[in-house]
Tab-separated table of C-alpha atoms and ligand atoms in Angstrom:
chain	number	residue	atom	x	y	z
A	1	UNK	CA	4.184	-30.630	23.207
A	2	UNK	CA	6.065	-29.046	20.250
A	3	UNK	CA	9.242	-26.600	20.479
A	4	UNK	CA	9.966	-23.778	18.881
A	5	UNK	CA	12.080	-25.180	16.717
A	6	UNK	CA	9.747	-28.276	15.292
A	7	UNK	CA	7.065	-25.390	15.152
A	8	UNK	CA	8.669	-23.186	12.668
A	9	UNK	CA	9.796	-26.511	10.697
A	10	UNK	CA	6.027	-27.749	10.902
A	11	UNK	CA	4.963	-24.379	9.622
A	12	UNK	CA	7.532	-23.866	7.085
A	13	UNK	CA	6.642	-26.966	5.414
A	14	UNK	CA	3.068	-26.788	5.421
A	15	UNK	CA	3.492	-23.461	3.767
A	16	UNK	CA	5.993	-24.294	1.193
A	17	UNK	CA	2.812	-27.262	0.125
A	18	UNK	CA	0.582	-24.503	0.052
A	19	UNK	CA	2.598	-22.998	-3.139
A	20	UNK	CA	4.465	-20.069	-0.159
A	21	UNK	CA	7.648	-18.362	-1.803
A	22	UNK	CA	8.214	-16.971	1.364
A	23	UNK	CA	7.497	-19.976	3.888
A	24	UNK	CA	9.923	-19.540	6.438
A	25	UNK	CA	9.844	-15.672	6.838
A	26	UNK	CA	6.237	-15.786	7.243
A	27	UNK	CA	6.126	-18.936	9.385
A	28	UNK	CA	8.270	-17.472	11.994
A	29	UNK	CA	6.594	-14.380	11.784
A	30	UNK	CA	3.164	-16.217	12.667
A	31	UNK	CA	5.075	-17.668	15.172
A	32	UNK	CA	6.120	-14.921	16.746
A	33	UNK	CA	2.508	-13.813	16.322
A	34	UNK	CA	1.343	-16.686	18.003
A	35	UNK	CA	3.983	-16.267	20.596
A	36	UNK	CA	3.780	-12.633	21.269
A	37	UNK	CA	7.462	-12.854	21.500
A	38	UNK	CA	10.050	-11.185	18.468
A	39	UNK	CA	12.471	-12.744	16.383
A	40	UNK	CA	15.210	-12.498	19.019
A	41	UNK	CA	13.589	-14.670	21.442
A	42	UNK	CA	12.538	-17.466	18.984
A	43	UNK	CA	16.545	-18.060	17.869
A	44	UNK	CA	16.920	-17.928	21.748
A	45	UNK	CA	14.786	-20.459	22.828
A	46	UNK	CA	14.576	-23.017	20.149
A	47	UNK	CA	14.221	-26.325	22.120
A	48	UNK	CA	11.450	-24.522	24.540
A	49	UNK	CA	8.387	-26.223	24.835
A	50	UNK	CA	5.463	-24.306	23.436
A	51	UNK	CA	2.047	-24.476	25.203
A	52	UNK	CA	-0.973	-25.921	23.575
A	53	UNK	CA	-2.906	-22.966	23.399
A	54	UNK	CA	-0.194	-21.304	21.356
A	55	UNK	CA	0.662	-23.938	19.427
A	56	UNK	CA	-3.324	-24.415	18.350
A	57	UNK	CA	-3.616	-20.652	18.162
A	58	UNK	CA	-0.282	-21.178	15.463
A	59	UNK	CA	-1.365	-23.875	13.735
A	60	UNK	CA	-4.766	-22.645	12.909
A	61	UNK	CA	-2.711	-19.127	11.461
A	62	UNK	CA	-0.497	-21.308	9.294
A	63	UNK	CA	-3.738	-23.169	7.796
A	64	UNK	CA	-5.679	-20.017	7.315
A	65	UNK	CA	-2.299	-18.263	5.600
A	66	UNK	CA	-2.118	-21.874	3.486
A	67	UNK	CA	-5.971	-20.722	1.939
A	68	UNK	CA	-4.231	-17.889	0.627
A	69	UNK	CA	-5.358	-15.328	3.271
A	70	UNK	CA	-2.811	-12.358	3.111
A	71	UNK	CA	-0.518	-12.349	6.153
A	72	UNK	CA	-0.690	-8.591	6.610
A	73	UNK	CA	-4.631	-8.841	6.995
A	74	UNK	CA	-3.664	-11.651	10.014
A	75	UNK	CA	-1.526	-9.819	11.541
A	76	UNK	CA	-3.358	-6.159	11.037
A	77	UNK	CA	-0.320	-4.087	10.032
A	78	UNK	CA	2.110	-4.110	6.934
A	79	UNK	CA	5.585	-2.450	6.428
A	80	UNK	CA	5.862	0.973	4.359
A	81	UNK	CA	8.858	3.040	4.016
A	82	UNK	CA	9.969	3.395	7.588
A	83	UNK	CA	6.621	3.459	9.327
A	84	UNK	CA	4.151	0.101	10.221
A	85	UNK	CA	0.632	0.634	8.822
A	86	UNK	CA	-2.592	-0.700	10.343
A	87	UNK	CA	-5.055	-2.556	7.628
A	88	UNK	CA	-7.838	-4.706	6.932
A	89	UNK	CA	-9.604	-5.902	4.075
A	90	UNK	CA	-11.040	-2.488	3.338
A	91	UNK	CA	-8.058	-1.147	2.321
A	92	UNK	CA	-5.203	-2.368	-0.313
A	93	UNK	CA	-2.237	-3.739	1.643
A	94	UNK	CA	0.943	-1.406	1.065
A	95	UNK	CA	3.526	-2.767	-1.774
A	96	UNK	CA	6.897	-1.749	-1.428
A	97	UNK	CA	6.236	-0.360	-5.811
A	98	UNK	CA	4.232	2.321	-3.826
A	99	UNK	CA	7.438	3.280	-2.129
A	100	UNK	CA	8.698	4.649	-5.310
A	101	UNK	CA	6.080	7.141	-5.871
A	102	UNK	CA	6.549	8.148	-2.373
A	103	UNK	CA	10.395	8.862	-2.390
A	104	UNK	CA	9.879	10.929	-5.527
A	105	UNK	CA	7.055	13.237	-4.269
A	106	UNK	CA	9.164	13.128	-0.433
A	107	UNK	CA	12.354	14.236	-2.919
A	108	UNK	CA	9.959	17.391	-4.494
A	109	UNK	CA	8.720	18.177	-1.027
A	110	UNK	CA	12.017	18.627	0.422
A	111	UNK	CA	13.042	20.836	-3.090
A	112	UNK	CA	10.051	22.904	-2.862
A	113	UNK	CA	10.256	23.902	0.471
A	114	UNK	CA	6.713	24.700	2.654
A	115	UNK	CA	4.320	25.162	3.808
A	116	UNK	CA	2.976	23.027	1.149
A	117	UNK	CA	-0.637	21.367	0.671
A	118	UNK	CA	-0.588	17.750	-0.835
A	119	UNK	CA	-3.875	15.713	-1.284
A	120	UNK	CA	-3.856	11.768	-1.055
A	121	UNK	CA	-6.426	10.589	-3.696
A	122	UNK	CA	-7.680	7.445	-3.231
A	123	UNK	CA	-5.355	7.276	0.116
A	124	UNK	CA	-6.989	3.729	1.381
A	125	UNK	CA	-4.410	2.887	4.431
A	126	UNK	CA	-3.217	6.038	3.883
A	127	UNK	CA	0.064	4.695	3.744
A	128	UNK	CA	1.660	7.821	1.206
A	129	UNK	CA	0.346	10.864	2.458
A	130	UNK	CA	1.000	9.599	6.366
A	131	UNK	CA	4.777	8.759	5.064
A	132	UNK	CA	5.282	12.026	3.535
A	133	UNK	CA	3.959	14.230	6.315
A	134	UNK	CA	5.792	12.266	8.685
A	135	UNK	CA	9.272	12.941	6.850
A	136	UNK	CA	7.946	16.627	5.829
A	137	UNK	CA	6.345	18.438	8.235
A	138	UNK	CA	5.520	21.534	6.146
A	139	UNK	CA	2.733	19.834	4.326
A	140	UNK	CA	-0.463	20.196	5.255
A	141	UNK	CA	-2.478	16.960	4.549
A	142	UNK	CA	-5.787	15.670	3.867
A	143	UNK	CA	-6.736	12.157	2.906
A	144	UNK	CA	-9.338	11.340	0.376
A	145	UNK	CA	-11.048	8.055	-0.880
A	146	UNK	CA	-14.470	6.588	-1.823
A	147	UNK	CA	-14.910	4.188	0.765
A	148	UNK	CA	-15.865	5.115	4.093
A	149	UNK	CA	-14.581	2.113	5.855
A	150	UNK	CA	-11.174	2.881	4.148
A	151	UNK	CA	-10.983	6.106	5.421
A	152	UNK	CA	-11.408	4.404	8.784
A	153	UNK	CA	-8.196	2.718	8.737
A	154	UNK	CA	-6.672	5.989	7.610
A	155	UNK	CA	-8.127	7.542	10.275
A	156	UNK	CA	-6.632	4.933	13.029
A	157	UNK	CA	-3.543	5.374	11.316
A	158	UNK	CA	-3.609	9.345	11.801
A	159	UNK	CA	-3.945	8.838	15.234
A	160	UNK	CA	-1.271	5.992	15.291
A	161	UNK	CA	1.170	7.912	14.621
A	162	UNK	CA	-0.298	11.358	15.629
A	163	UNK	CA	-1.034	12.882	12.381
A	164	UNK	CA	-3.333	16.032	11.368
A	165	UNK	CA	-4.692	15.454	8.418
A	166	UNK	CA	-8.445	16.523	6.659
A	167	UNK	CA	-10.018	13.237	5.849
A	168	UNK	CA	-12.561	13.335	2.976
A	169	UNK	CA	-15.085	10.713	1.748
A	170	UNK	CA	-15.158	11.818	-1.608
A	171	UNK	CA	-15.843	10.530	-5.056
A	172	UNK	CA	-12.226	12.289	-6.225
A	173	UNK	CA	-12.632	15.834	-5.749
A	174	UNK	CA	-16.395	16.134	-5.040
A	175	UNK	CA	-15.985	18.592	-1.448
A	176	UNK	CA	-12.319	19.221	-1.789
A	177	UNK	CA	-12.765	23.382	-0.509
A	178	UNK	CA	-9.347	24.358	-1.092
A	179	UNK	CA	-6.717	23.897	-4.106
A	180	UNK	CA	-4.009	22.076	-3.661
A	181	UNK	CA	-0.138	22.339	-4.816
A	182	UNK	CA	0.366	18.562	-4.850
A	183	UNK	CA	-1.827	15.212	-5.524
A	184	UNK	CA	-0.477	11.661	-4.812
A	185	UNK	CA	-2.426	9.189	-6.244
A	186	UNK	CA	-2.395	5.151	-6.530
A	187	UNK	CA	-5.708	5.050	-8.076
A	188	UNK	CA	-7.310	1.595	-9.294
A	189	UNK	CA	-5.733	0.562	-12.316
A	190	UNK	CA	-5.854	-3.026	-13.042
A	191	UNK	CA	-7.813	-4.115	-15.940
A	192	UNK	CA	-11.328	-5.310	-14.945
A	193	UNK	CA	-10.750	-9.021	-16.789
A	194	UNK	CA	-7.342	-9.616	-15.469
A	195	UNK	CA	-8.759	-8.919	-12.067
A	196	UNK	CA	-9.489	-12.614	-12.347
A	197	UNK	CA	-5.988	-13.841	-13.379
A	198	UNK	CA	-4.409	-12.252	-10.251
A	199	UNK	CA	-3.191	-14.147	-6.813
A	200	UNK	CA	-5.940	-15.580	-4.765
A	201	UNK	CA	-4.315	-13.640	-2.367
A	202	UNK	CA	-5.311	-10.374	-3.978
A	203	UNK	CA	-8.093	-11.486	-6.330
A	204	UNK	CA	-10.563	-12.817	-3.370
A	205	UNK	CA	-9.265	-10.964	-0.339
A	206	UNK	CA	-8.171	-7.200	-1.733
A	207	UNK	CA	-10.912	-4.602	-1.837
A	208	UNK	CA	-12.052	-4.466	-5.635
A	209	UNK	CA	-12.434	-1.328	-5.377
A	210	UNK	CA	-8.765	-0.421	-4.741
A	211	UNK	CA	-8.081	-2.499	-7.678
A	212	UNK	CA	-10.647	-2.144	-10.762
A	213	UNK	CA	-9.354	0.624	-12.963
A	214	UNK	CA	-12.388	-0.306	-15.507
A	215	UNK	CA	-11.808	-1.498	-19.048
A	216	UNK	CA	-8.304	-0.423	-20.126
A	217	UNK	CA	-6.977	0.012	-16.174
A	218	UNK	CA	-7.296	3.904	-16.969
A	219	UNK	CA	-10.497	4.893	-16.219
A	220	UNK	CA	-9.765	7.327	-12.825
A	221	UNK	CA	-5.988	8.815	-14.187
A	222	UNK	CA	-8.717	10.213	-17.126
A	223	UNK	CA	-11.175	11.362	-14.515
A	224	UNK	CA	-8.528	12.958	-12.119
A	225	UNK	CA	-6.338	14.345	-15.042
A	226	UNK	CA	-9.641	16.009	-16.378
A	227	UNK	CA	-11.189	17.423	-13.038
A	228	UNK	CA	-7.020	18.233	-11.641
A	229	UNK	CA	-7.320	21.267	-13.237
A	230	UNK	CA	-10.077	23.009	-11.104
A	231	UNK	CA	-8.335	21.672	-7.964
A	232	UNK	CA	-4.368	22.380	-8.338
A	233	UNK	CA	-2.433	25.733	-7.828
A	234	UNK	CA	-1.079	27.729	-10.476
A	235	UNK	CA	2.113	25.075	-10.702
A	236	UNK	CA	0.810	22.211	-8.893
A	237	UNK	CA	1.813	18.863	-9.625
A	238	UNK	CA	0.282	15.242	-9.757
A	239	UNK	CA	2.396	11.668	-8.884
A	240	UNK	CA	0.448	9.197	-9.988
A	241	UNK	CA	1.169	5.355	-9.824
A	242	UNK	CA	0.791	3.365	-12.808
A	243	UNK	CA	0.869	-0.348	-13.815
A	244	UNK	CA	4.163	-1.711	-15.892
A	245	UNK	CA	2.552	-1.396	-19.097
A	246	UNK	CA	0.630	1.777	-18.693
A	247	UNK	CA	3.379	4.238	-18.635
A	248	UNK	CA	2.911	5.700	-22.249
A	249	UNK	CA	-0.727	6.264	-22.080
A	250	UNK	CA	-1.307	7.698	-18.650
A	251	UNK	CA	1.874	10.304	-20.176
A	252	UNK	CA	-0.262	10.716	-23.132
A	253	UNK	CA	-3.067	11.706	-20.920
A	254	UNK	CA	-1.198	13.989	-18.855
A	255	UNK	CA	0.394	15.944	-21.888
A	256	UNK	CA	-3.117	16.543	-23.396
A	257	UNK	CA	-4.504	17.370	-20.048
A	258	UNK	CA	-1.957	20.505	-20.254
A	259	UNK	CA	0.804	19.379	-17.742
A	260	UNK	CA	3.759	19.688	-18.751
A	261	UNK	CA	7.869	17.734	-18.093
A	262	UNK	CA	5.820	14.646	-17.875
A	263	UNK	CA	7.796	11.921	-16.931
A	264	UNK	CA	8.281	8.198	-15.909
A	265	UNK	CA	10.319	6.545	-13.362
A	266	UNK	CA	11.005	3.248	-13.408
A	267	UNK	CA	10.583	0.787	-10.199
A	268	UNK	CA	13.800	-1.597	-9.123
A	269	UNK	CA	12.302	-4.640	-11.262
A	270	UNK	CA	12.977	-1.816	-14.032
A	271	UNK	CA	9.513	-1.883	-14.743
A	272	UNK	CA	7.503	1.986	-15.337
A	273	UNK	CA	5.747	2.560	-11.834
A	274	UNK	CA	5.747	6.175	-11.535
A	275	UNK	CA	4.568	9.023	-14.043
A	276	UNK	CA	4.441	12.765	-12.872
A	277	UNK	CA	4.526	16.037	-14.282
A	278	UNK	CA	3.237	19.799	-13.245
A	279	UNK	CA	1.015	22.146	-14.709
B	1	LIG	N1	-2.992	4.693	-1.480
B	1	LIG	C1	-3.139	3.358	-1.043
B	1	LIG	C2	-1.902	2.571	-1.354
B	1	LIG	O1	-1.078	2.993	-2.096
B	1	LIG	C3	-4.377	2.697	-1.668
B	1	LIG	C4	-4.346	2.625	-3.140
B	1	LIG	C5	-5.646	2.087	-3.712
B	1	LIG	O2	-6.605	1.842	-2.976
B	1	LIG	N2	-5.688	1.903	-5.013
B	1	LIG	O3	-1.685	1.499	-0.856
C-alpha cells in the first residue's frame, strides 16, 4: 500500500509524461478526488497509507486525465469568477478569458442600475448569466442555447445555486417574447479548419458545437448582430466574446449593424477578448 505522499509523486510524474503543464495541481486535485478529502488533509497526512480501492479508483483518474480527458469533465464542476459550475461534455468548460466579458457587463449592470433584463445567448453551462445575476440581483435572466442537453446543465446549475432564470432552446432568438436591454454572448467562433489544430483536450472532448464559428469564426456575431435589432430596447447593448484575432472585424460588424461606442477590451495575455457597444 501507497501513501499519500508516493501517490501524488506517482501521479505527478505520470502526468508530466503525458505532456501535463499543470501535473502536480491536477494530480493532487484527483487525489483529493479520489480521496474525498481537501487539500488540507492531504499536506496533513502525507505518510498515511491509502487503501486499495482509492488508490485503484486514483490511478485509473490519472490514466484517463493522461488520454487527454479534461479534468473538469472528471470531476463535473469547473471554477468561474467566484462561483463552481457543474458540466459535462455538452457544454464548453468555463475559461477564466470568459471572466473578462463578465466583469465588464457586471461593471455596466452595477452603472445602469435595475431592474434590468439581460439574455445569455448561447449560455451552455450558463456560467455568465448565473455569475451576473448572482452579483446583480436586479436583472432578470433567461438563458438561451441550441442544444437541449446544454440547457440541462444550465438548468442544474439554476437550481445549484437557486437561480430564476427563463431557459430557452432556441436557435438565437427564434421564441425570445420579450426585448431585452442587454445580450451576453460567447458564441462559437473558432474557425472550422483550425478546429483540428486545437488540444486533444478540446478538439475530441469539447462540444463542436460550442466551438465551430463556420468558415471565418464569424458566422453567429453576423447572425446575432443582424437579428439584435428586433430583440434589444431602445439603448440596449451586446458583450460579445471574440477570439484574439477577431477584434477588428466583429467591430466592423457591429458599427454597420448601427451600434454605436463600439469597443474592445483586451484580456490579461493582452490579447482582444471582449468587443461591446450599444445601440
Ligand atoms: N457561455 C458559455 C461559456 O462561456 C458557453 C459558450 C459556448 O458554448 N460557445 O462558457
Amino acid at each position: 500500500m501507497a501513501t499519500i505522499r508516493e501517490l501524488l509523486e506517482l501521479g505527478r510524474k505520470k502526468l508530466e509524461q503525458s505532456g501535463n503543464d499543470y501535473a502536480w495541481h491536477e494530480g493532487r486535485v484527483l487525489l483529493e478526488e479520489a480521496l474525498g478529502q481537501p487539500h488540507l488533509y492531504l499536506l496533513m497526512h502525507g505518510e498515511d497509507k491509502v487503501g486499495t480501492e482509492q488508490e485503484q479508483a486514483y490511478l485509473s483518474m490519472i490514466e484517463k486525465r493522461c488520454s487527454r480527458y479534461p479534468l473538469q469533465y472528471m470531476l463535473g464542476y469547473a471554477h468561474f469568477m467566484d462561483y463552481t459550475f457543474y458540466v459535462d461534455e455538452n457544454v464548453l468548460i468555463p475559461r477564466s478569458d470568459t471572466e473578462i466579458l463578465t466583469e465588464l457587463a457586471k461593471e455596466r449592470i452595477e452603472k445602469r442600475g435595475g431592474p434590468l433584463r439581460l439574455l445569455d445567448l448561447c449560455c451552455g453551462s450558463g456560467c455568465i448569466g448565473i455569475s451576473l445575476k448572482l452579483y446583480c440581483d436586479n436583472i432578470s435572466l433567461t438563458l438561451s442555447d441550441l442544444s437541449e442537453k446544454a440547457l440541462r446543465v444550465a438548468g442544474r446549475n439554476l437550481d445549484k445555486y437557486g437561480v430564476d432564470a427563463n431557459l430557452l432552446r432556441a436557435d438565437l432568438f427564434d421564441g425570445l417574447k420579450e426585448r431585452v436591454d442587454m445580450i451576453v454572448c460567447n458564441p462559437p467562433y473558432i474557425r472550422t479548419e483550425e478546429i483540428a489544430t486545437l488540444m486533444p483536450e478540446v478538439r475530441e472532448h469539447e462540444p463542436v458545437l460550442a466551438l465551430d464559428g463556420g468558415r471565418d469564426g464569424l458566422d453567429l456575431y453576423r447572425r446575432i448582430i443582424r437579428e439584435a435589432g428586433n430583440h434589444l430596447s431602445g439603448d440596449g447593448e451586446i458583450f460579445f466574446e471574440i477570439g484574439y484575432d477577431q477584434g477588428r472585424d466583429v467591430k466592423a460588424l457591429m458599427e454597420a449593424g448601427q451600434f454605436r461606442d463600439v469597443e474592445i477590451r483586451k484580456d490579461y495575455s493582452g490579447l482582444d477578448r471582449v468587443v461591446y457597444g450599444h445601440l
